[in-house]
Coordinates of N, CA, C and O in Angstrom, one line a residue:
F1 N 3.8 -14.6 -27.2 CA 3.5 -13.6 -26.2 C 2.0 -13.9 -25.6 O 1.8 -13.8 -24.5
T2 N 1.1 -14.1 -26.5 CA -0.2 -14.2 -26.2 C -0.4 -15.6 -25.3 O -1.2 -15.5 -24.4
I3 N 0.2 -16.5 -25.8 CA 0.1 -17.9 -25.0 C 0.6 -17.6 -23.6 O 0.1 -18.3 -22.6
L4 N 1.5 -16.7 -23.4 CA 2.0 -16.5 -22.1 C 1.3 -15.5 -21.2 O 1.7 -14.9 -20.5
N5 N 0.0 -15.2 -21.6 CA -1.0 -14.5 -21.0 C -0.7 -12.9 -21.2 O -1.0 -12.1 -20.4
G6 N 0.1 -12.6 -22.2 CA 0.3 -11.2 -22.7 C -0.8 -10.7 -23.5 O -1.8 -11.4 -23.8
Q7 N -0.7 -9.5 -24.0 CA -1.6 -8.9 -24.9 C -0.9 -8.6 -26.2 O 0.2 -7.9 -26.0
S8 N -1.4 -8.8 -27.3 CA -0.6 -8.6 -28.5 C -1.3 -7.3 -29.1 O -2.4 -7.1 -29.0
V9 N -0.5 -6.6 -29.9 CA -1.0 -5.4 -30.7 C -1.4 -5.9 -32.0 O -2.0 -5.1 -32.8
L10 N -1.1 -7.1 -32.3 CA -1.6 -7.5 -33.8 C -2.9 -8.2 -33.7 O -3.3 -9.1 -32.9
K11 N -3.8 -7.7 -34.6 CA -5.2 -8.2 -34.6 C -5.4 -9.4 -34.9 O -6.1 -10.3 -34.3
N12 N -4.5 -10.1 -35.8 CA -4.7 -11.5 -36.3 C -4.5 -12.5 -35.1 O -5.0 -13.6 -35.3
V13 N -3.9 -12.1 -34.1 CA -3.7 -13.0 -32.8 C -5.0 -13.4 -32.3 O -5.3 -14.4 -32.0
Y14 N -5.9 -12.4 -32.3 CA -7.2 -12.5 -31.7 C -8.2 -13.2 -32.6 O -9.3 -13.7 -32.2
T15 N -7.8 -13.4 -33.9 CA -8.7 -14.0 -34.8 C -8.3 -15.3 -35.3 O -8.8 -16.0 -36.1
N16 N -7.0 -15.7 -34.9 CA -6.4 -16.9 -35.3 C -7.1 -18.1 -34.8 O -7.3 -18.4 -33.6
D17 N -7.7 -19.0 -35.6 CA -8.5 -20.2 -35.3 C -7.8 -21.0 -34.4 O -8.5 -21.5 -33.3
E18 N -6.5 -21.3 -34.5 CA -5.8 -22.2 -33.7 C -5.7 -21.7 -32.3 O -6.0 -22.3 -31.2
L19 N -5.3 -20.5 -32.1 CA -5.1 -19.9 -30.8 C -6.5 -19.5 -30.0 O -6.8 -19.9 -28.9
V20 N -7.6 -19.3 -30.9 CA -8.9 -19.1 -30.4 C -9.5 -20.5 -29.9 O -10.2 -20.5 -28.8
S21 N -9.0 -21.5 -30.5 CA -9.6 -22.8 -30.1 C -8.9 -23.2 -28.6 O -9.5 -23.9 -27.8
H22 N -7.7 -22.8 -28.5 CA -7.1 -23.0 -27.1 C -7.5 -21.9 -26.1 O -7.5 -22.3 -24.8
Y23 N -7.7 -20.8 -26.6 CA -7.9 -19.5 -25.6 C -9.1 -18.9 -26.1 O -9.1 -17.8 -26.7
P24 N -10.3 -19.3 -25.8 CA -11.6 -18.8 -26.3 C -11.8 -17.3 -25.9 O -12.7 -16.6 -26.6
W25 N -11.2 -16.8 -24.9 CA -11.4 -15.4 -24.4 C -10.7 -14.4 -25.5 O -11.1 -13.3 -25.6
L26 N -9.9 -15.0 -26.4 CA -9.3 -14.1 -27.4 C -10.5 -13.4 -28.3 O -10.3 -12.3 -28.7
S27 N -11.4 -14.3 -28.8 CA -12.5 -13.7 -29.6 C -13.2 -12.6 -28.9 O -13.7 -11.6 -29.5
I28 N -13.4 -12.7 -27.5 CA -14.0 -11.6 -26.8 C -13.2 -10.5 -26.8 O -13.8 -9.2 -26.9
I29 N -11.9 -10.6 -26.5 CA -10.9 -9.4 -26.5 C -11.0 -8.7 -27.9 O -11.2 -7.5 -27.9
D30 N -11.2 -9.5 -29.0 CA -11.3 -8.9 -30.4 C -12.6 -8.0 -30.5 O -12.6 -7.0 -31.1
K31 N -13.8 -8.4 -29.9 CA -14.9 -7.6 -30.0 C -14.9 -6.3 -29.1 O -15.4 -5.4 -29.6
I32 N -14.1 -6.3 -28.2 CA -14.1 -5.1 -27.3 C -12.8 -4.3 -27.8 O -12.7 -3.2 -27.2
Y33 N -11.9 -4.8 -28.6 CA -10.8 -4.1 -29.0 C -11.0 -2.6 -29.5 O -10.2 -1.8 -29.1
P34 N -12.0 -2.5 -30.4 CA -12.0 -1.1 -30.9 C -12.4 -0.1 -29.7 O -12.0 1.2 -30.1
G35 N -12.8 -0.6 -28.7 CA -13.1 0.6 -27.5 C -11.8 0.8 -26.7 O -11.9 1.8 -25.9
N36 N -10.7 0.2 -27.0 CA -9.5 0.4 -26.2 C -8.8 1.7 -26.7 O -8.9 2.1 -27.9
R37 N -8.1 2.3 -25.9 CA -7.3 3.5 -26.3 C -5.9 3.3 -26.1 O -5.4 2.3 -25.2
Q38 N -5.1 3.9 -26.8 CA -3.4 3.8 -26.6 C -3.2 4.3 -25.2 O -3.5 5.5 -24.9
R39 N -2.3 3.6 -24.6 CA -1.7 4.2 -23.3 C -0.6 5.3 -23.7 O 0.2 4.9 -24.5
K40 N -0.5 6.3 -23.1 CA 0.4 7.3 -23.2 C 1.2 7.6 -22.1 O 0.7 7.5 -20.9
S41 N 2.6 7.7 -22.3 CA 3.5 8.0 -21.3 C 3.4 9.5 -21.0 O 2.8 10.3 -21.7
I42 N 3.9 9.8 -19.7 CA 3.9 11.3 -19.4 C 5.4 11.5 -19.3 O 6.3 10.7 -19.2
Y43 N 5.8 12.9 -19.5 CA 7.1 13.4 -19.5 C 7.4 14.2 -18.3 O 6.6 14.9 -17.8
R44 N 8.7 14.0 -17.8 CA 9.1 14.8 -16.8 C 9.5 16.3 -17.5 O 9.6 16.4 -18.6
T45 N 9.6 17.2 -16.5 CA 10.0 18.6 -17.0 C 11.2 18.7 -17.7 O 11.5 19.6 -18.6
D46 N 12.2 17.8 -17.5 CA 13.4 17.7 -18.3 C 13.3 17.0 -19.6 O 14.2 16.8 -20.3
G47 N 12.1 16.4 -19.8 CA 11.8 15.8 -21.3 C 12.0 14.4 -21.2 O 11.7 13.7 -22.2
S48 N 12.5 13.8 -20.1 CA 12.6 12.2 -20.0 C 11.1 11.7 -19.8 O 10.3 12.3 -19.3
I49 N 11.1 10.3 -20.3 CA 9.8 9.7 -20.1 C 9.7 9.0 -18.8 O 10.7 8.4 -18.4
V50 N 8.6 9.2 -18.2 CA 8.2 8.5 -16.9 C 7.6 7.1 -17.5 O 6.6 7.1 -18.1
P51 N 8.2 5.9 -16.9 CA 7.6 4.6 -17.3 C 6.2 4.5 -16.9 O 5.8 4.8 -15.9
I52 N 5.4 4.0 -18.0 CA 3.9 3.9 -17.7 C 3.7 3.0 -16.5 O 2.8 3.2 -15.7
T53 N 4.6 2.0 -16.4 CA 4.4 1.0 -15.3 C 4.6 1.7 -14.0 O 3.9 1.4 -13.0
T54 N 5.4 2.8 -14.0 CA 5.6 3.5 -12.6 C 4.3 4.3 -12.3 O 3.8 4.3 -11.1
V55 N 3.7 5.0 -13.2 CA 2.5 5.6 -13.1 C 1.4 4.6 -12.7 O 0.5 5.0 -11.7
E56 N 1.3 3.6 -13.4 CA 0.3 2.5 -13.0 C 0.4 1.9 -11.5 O -0.6 1.8 -10.9
H57 N 1.6 1.9 -11.2 CA 1.9 1.3 -9.7 C 1.4 2.5 -8.8 O 0.8 2.1 -7.7
I58 N 1.6 3.7 -8.9 CA 1.2 4.8 -8.1 C -0.3 4.8 -8.0 O -1.0 4.9 -7.0
I59 N -1.0 4.6 -9.2 CA -2.5 4.7 -9.2 C -2.9 3.5 -8.5 O -3.9 3.5 -7.7
Y60 N -2.4 2.3 -8.8 CA -2.8 1.0 -8.1 C -2.6 1.2 -6.6 O -3.6 0.9 -5.8
K61 N -1.6 1.8 -6.1 CA -1.4 1.9 -4.6 C -2.6 2.8 -4.1 O -3.1 2.3 -3.0
H62 N -2.9 3.9 -4.6 CA -3.9 4.8 -4.0 C -5.3 4.2 -4.2 O -6.2 4.3 -3.3
V63 N -5.6 3.5 -5.3 CA -7.0 2.8 -5.5 C -7.1 1.8 -4.5 O -8.1 1.6 -3.9
T64 N -6.0 1.0 -4.2 CA -5.9 -0.1 -3.2 C -6.2 0.4 -1.8 O -6.9 -0.1 -1.0
N65 N -5.6 1.7 -1.5 CA -5.9 2.3 -0.3 C -7.3 2.6 -0.1 O -7.9 2.5 1.0
I66 N -7.9 3.2 -1.0 CA -9.4 3.4 -1.1 C -10.2 2.2 -0.8 O -11.2 2.2 0.0
L67 N -9.9 1.0 -1.6 CA -10.7 -0.1 -1.4 C -10.5 -0.8 -0.2 O -11.5 -1.6 0.4
Q68 N -9.4 -0.8 0.4 CA -9.1 -1.3 1.8 C -9.6 -0.4 2.8 O -9.3 -0.6 4.0
H69 N -10.1 0.8 2.5 CA -10.7 1.8 3.5 C -9.4 2.3 4.4 O -9.5 2.6 5.5
K70 N -8.3 2.5 3.7 CA -7.1 3.0 4.5 C -7.1 4.6 4.2 O -6.5 5.3 4.9
S71 N -7.8 4.9 3.2 CA -7.8 6.5 2.8 C -9.1 6.8 2.3 O -9.7 6.1 1.5
P72 N -9.7 7.9 2.7 CA -10.9 8.4 2.0 C -10.6 8.8 0.5 O -9.3 9.3 0.2
I73 N -11.5 8.8 -0.3 CA -11.3 9.0 -1.7 C -10.7 10.4 -2.1 O -9.8 10.5 -2.7
E74 N -11.2 11.4 -1.3 CA -10.7 12.8 -1.6 C -9.2 12.8 -1.2 O -8.4 13.5 -1.9
T75 N -8.8 12.2 -0.1 CA -7.4 12.1 0.3 C -6.6 11.4 -0.6 O -5.5 11.8 -1.1
A76 N -7.1 10.2 -1.0 CA -6.2 9.5 -2.0 C -6.0 10.1 -3.4 O -4.9 10.2 -3.9
I77 N -7.1 10.9 -3.9 CA -6.9 11.6 -5.1 C -5.9 12.8 -5.0 O -5.0 13.0 -5.7
K78 N -6.0 13.4 -3.9 CA -5.1 14.7 -3.5 C -3.6 14.0 -3.5 O -2.7 14.5 -4.2
D79 N -3.4 12.9 -2.7 CA -2.1 12.3 -2.6 C -1.6 11.7 -3.9 O -0.4 11.9 -4.3
L80 N -2.6 11.2 -4.7 CA -2.1 10.7 -6.0 C -1.6 11.9 -6.9 O -0.6 11.7 -7.5
R81 N -2.3 12.9 -6.9 CA -2.0 14.1 -7.8 C -0.6 14.6 -7.3 O 0.2 14.9 -8.1
L82 N -0.4 14.8 -6.0 CA 0.9 15.3 -5.5 C 2.0 14.3 -5.8 O 3.1 14.7 -6.3
E83 N 1.8 13.0 -5.7 CA 2.8 12.2 -6.1 C 3.1 12.0 -7.6 O 4.3 12.0 -8.0
I84 N 2.2 12.2 -8.4 CA 2.5 12.2 -9.8 C 3.1 13.6 -10.3 O 4.2 13.6 -11.0
E85 N 2.7 14.6 -9.5 CA 3.4 16.0 -9.7 C 5.0 15.9 -9.4 O 5.8 16.3 -10.0
F86 N 5.1 15.3 -8.3 CA 6.5 15.2 -7.8 C 7.3 14.4 -8.8 O 8.4 14.7 -9.1
L87 N 6.7 13.2 -9.3 CA 7.4 12.4 -10.3 C 7.7 13.1 -11.5 O 8.8 13.0 -12.1
I88 N 6.9 14.0 -11.9 CA 7.1 14.8 -13.2 C 8.1 15.9 -12.9 O 9.0 16.0 -13.8
H89 N 8.2 16.5 -11.7 CA 9.1 17.6 -11.6 C 10.5 17.3 -10.9 O 11.4 18.0 -10.9
H90 N 10.6 15.9 -10.5 CA 11.8 15.5 -9.9 C 12.4 14.2 -10.5 O 11.5 13.4 -11.0
Q91 N 13.6 13.9 -10.4 CA 14.1 12.6 -11.0 C 14.3 11.6 -10.0 O 14.5 11.7 -8.9

């Protein structure tokens, strides 16, 4: 998985000499690894899980709008909040 540009939850992947010799950035990831936090899913009001990728896509869309000057920051944050709230309360 790591070779295919993924991220592993196993620490030994980042310290494996053979992998690090092919992918030197793995040792850098290992150094910053302690600063990472676990991603947490959000739940709908009915108890079902909202896929984290869905939430990430919504955030990406609104951040992109800000960076491309399609939306002011205040509007993007308001729209983001409304979209996440809708996602939580509706299927």
